[in-house]
Each structure stands twice: as C-alpha cells, then as structure tokens.
mmCIF file of C-alpha atoms in Angstrom:
data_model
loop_
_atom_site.group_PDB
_atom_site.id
_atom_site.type_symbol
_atom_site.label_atom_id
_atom_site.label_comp_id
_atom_site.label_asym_id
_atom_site.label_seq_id
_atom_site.Cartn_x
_atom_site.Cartn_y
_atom_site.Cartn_z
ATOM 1 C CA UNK P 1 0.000 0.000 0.000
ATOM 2 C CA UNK P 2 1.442 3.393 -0.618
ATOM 3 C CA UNK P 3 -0.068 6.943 0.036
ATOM 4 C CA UNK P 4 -0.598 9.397 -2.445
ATOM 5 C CA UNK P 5 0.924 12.943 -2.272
ATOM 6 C CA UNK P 6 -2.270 14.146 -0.714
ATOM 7 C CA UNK P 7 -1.325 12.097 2.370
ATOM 8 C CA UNK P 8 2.675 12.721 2.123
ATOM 9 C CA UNK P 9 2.300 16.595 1.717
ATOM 10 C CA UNK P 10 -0.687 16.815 3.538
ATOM 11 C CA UNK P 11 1.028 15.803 6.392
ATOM 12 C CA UNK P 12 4.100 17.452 6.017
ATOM 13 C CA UNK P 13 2.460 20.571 5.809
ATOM 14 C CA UNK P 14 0.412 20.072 9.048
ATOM 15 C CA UNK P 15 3.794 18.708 10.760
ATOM 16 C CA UNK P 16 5.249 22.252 9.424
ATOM 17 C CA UNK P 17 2.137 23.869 11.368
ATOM 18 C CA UNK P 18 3.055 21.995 14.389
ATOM 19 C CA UNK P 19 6.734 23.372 14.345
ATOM 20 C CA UNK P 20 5.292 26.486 14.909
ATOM 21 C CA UNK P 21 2.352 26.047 16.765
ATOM 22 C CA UNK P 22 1.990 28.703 19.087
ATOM 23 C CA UNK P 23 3.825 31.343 17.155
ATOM 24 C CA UNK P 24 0.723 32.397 15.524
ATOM 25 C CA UNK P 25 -0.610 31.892 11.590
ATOM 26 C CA UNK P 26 1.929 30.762 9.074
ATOM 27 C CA UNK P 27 1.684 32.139 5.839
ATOM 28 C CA UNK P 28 1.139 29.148 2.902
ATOM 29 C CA UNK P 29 4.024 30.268 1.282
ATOM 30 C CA UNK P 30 6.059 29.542 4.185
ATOM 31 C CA UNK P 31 4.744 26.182 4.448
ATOM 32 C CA UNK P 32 5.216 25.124 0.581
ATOM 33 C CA UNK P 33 8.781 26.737 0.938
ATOM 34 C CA UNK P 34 9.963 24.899 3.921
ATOM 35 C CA UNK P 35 8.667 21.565 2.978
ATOM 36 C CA UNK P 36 9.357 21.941 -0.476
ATOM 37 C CA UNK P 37 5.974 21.718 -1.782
ATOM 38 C CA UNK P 38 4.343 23.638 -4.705
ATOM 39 C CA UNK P 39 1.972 26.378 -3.404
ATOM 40 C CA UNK P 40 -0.716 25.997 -5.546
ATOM 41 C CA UNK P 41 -1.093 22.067 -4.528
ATOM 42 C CA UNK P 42 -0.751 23.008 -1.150
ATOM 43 C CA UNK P 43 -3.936 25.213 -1.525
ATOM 44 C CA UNK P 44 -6.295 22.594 -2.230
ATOM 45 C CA UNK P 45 -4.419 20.555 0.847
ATOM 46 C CA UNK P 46 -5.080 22.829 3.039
ATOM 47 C CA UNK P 47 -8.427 23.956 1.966
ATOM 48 C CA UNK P 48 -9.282 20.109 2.870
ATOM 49 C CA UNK P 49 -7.342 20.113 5.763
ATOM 50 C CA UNK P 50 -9.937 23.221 6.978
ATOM 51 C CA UNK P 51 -12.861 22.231 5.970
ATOM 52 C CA UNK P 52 -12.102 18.592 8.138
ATOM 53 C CA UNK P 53 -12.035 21.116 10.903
ATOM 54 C CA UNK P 54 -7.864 20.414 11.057
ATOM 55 C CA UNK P 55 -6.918 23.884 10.591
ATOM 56 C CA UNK P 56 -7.866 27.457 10.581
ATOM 57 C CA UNK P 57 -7.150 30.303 8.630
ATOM 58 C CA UNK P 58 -6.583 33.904 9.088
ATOM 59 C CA UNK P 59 -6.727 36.334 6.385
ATOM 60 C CA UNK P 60 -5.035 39.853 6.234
ATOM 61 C CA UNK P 61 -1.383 40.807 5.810
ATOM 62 C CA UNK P 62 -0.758 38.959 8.868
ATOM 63 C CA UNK P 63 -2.586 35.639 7.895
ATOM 64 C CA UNK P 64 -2.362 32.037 7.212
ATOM 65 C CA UNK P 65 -2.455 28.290 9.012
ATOM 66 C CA UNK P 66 -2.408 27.504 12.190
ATOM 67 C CA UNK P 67 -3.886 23.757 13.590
ATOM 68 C CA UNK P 68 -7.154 24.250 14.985
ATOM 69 C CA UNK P 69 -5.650 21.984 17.976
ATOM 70 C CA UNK P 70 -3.006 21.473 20.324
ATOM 71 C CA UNK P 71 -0.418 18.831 18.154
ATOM 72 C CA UNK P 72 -0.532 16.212 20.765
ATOM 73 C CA UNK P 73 -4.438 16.378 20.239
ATOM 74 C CA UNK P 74 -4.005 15.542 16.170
ATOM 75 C CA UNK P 75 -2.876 12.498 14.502
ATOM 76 C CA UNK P 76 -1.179 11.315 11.856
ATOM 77 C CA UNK P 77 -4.490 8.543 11.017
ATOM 78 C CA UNK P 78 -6.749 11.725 11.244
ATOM 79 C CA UNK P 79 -4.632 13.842 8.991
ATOM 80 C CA UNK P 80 -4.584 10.639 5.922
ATOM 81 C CA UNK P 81 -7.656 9.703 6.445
ATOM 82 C CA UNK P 82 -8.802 13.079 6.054
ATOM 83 C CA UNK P 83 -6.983 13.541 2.810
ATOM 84 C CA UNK P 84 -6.669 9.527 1.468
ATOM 85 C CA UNK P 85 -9.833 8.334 3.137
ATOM 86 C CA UNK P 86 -10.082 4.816 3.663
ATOM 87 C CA UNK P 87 -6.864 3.343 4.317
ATOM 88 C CA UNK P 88 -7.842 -0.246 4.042
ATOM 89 C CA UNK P 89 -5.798 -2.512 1.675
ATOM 90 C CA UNK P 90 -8.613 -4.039 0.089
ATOM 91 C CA UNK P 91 -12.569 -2.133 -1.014
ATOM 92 C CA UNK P 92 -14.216 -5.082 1.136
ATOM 93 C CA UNK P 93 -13.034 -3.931 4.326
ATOM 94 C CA UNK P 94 -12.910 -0.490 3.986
ATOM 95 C CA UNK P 95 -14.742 1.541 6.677
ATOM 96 C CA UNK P 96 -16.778 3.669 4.387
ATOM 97 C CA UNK P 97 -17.653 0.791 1.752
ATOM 98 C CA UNK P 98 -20.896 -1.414 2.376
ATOM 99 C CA UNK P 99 -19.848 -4.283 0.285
ATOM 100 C CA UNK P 100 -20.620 -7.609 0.810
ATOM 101 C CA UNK P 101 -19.592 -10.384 -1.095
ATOM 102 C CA UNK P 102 -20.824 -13.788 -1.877
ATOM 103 C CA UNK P 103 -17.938 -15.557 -0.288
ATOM 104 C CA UNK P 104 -17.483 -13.311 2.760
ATOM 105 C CA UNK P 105 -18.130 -16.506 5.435
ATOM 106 C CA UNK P 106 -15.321 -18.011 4.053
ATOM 107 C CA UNK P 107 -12.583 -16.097 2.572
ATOM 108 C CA UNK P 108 -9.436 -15.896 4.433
ATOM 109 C CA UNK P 109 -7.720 -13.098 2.571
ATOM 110 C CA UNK P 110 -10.466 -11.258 4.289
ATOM 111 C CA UNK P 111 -9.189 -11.899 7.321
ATOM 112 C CA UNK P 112 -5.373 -10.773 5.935
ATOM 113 C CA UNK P 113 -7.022 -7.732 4.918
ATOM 114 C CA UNK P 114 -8.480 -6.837 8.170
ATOM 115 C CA UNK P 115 -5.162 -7.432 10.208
ATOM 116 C CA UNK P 116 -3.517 -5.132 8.185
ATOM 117 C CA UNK P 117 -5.912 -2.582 8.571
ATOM 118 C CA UNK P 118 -6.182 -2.441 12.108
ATOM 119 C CA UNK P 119 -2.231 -2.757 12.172
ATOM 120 C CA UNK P 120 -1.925 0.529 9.812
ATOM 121 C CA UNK P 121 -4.691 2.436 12.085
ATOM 122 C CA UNK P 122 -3.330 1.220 15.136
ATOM 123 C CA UNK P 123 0.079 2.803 14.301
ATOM 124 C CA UNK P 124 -1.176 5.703 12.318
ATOM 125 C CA UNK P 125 -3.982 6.395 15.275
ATOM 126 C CA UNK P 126 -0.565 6.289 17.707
ATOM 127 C CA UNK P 127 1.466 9.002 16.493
ATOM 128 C CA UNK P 128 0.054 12.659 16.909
ATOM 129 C CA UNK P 129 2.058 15.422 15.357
ATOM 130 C CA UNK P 130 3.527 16.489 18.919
ATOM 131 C CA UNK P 131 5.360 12.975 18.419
ATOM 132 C CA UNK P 132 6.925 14.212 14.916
ATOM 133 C CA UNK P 133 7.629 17.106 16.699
ATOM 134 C CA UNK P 134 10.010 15.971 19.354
ATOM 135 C CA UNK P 135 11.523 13.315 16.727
ATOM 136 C CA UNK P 136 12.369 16.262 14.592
ATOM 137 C CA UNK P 137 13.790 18.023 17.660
ATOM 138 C CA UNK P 138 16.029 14.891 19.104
ATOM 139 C CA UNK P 139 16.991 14.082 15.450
ATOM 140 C CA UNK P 140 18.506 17.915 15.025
ATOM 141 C CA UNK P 141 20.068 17.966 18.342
ATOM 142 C CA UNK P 142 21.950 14.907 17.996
ATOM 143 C CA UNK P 143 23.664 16.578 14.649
ATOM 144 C CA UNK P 144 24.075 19.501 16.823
ATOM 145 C CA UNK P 145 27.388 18.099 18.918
ATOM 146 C CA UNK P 146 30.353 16.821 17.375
ATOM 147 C CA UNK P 147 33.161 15.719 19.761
ATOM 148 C CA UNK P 148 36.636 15.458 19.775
ATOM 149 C CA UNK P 149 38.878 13.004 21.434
#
C-alpha cells in the first residue's frame, strides 16, 4: 500500500504547522517553501485540511495556518484519512464501503485484509504530530554536537 501525495504533503504541511504552533498563523508560502511543496497544490491541501475542521485560517497581511488543535491532540491517522480516506488494503473492508460479497463466510484473505488494517490504524492512530515534533527536535540535536577526542 502506498499513500498518495495528498497524504505525504498533507502531512508534512500540518507537521510544518506543528513546528510552529503557538507562534501564531503561518503564511502558505512559508509552508510550501519549507517543505518543499508547490503552493498551488498546497492550496487545495489545506483547503481540505480546513474544511475537516484540522486547521484554521486567518486572512489579512498577517494571515495564514495555524492547527485548529493542540499537536498532541491531532494524529497522523486523522490527517490521511482526512486527505486519502479509507486506508484499508482491500474495497471489502474499507470503513466507508458497504460491500458484501458472496464468499465473505469463508474467505481468508479477508481476514489478511483486516489485520492489516487495524495494524496501519493502530500505528497511524498512535502518532500525533507532537510525536513528529520531538523526533524532529532529538533528530537535530543529535547533529548539533560533534566531539573530539
């Protein structure tokens, strides 16, 4: 399974938000720059992103992006699922499809299906974008000594 750009850059961007949370609204361009991301792609990201009640905006010379939350209160499952949807490997266990099929009782790669599922949410539902935040910070602080013997 592999995500799209609208879950890669979608989550960069709101993982750029969460470097600055607190610091007030971030202009877009500041976003697409940093995370190297084209502006105008990053519009329709973010205008999803707000809508899903992820972010809010602030218009005016001093305006942009800020999360609408704390980013220990947002994860990383909210964020693709928001942007990818369903992140189920196969339609007939997606959470938003109401298939059923003829052979449900007694397929087993049903049951593969499912356990990969609930092993992507689990760790996608686990990591909130306070997590990325300190692995950013402990990955840039250990380049930040070199020692000399």
């Amino acid at each position: 399974m592999k995500l799209s750009t609208k879950g890669r850059y979608g989550l960069k961007a709101m993982f750029e938000l969460a470097l600055h949370y607190g610091k007030g609204p971030i202009p877009l361009k500041n976003i697409a720059d940093s995370q190297r991301i084209s502006e105008h792609y990053l519009e329709q990201l973010i205008a999803t992103l707000r809508k899903n009640g992820l972010v809010n905006s602030v218009r005016g010379a001093q305006g942009g992006y800020m999360l609408s939350e704390k980013p220990d209160n947002i994860t990383v499952g909210q964020i693709i699922r928001v942007l990818e949807g369903s992140i189920a490997p196969s339609d007939c266990v997606a959470d938003d499809e109401d298939l059923t099929c003829n052979r449900e009782k007694q397929c087993v790669t049903k049951i593969v299906w499912e356990k990969i599922r609930d092993s992507i949410n689990e760790v996608i539902d686990s990591i909130t974008l306070q997590d990325m935040v300190d692995d950013h910070e402990r990955l840039n602080n250990d380049r930040g000594y070199m020692y000399y013997i």
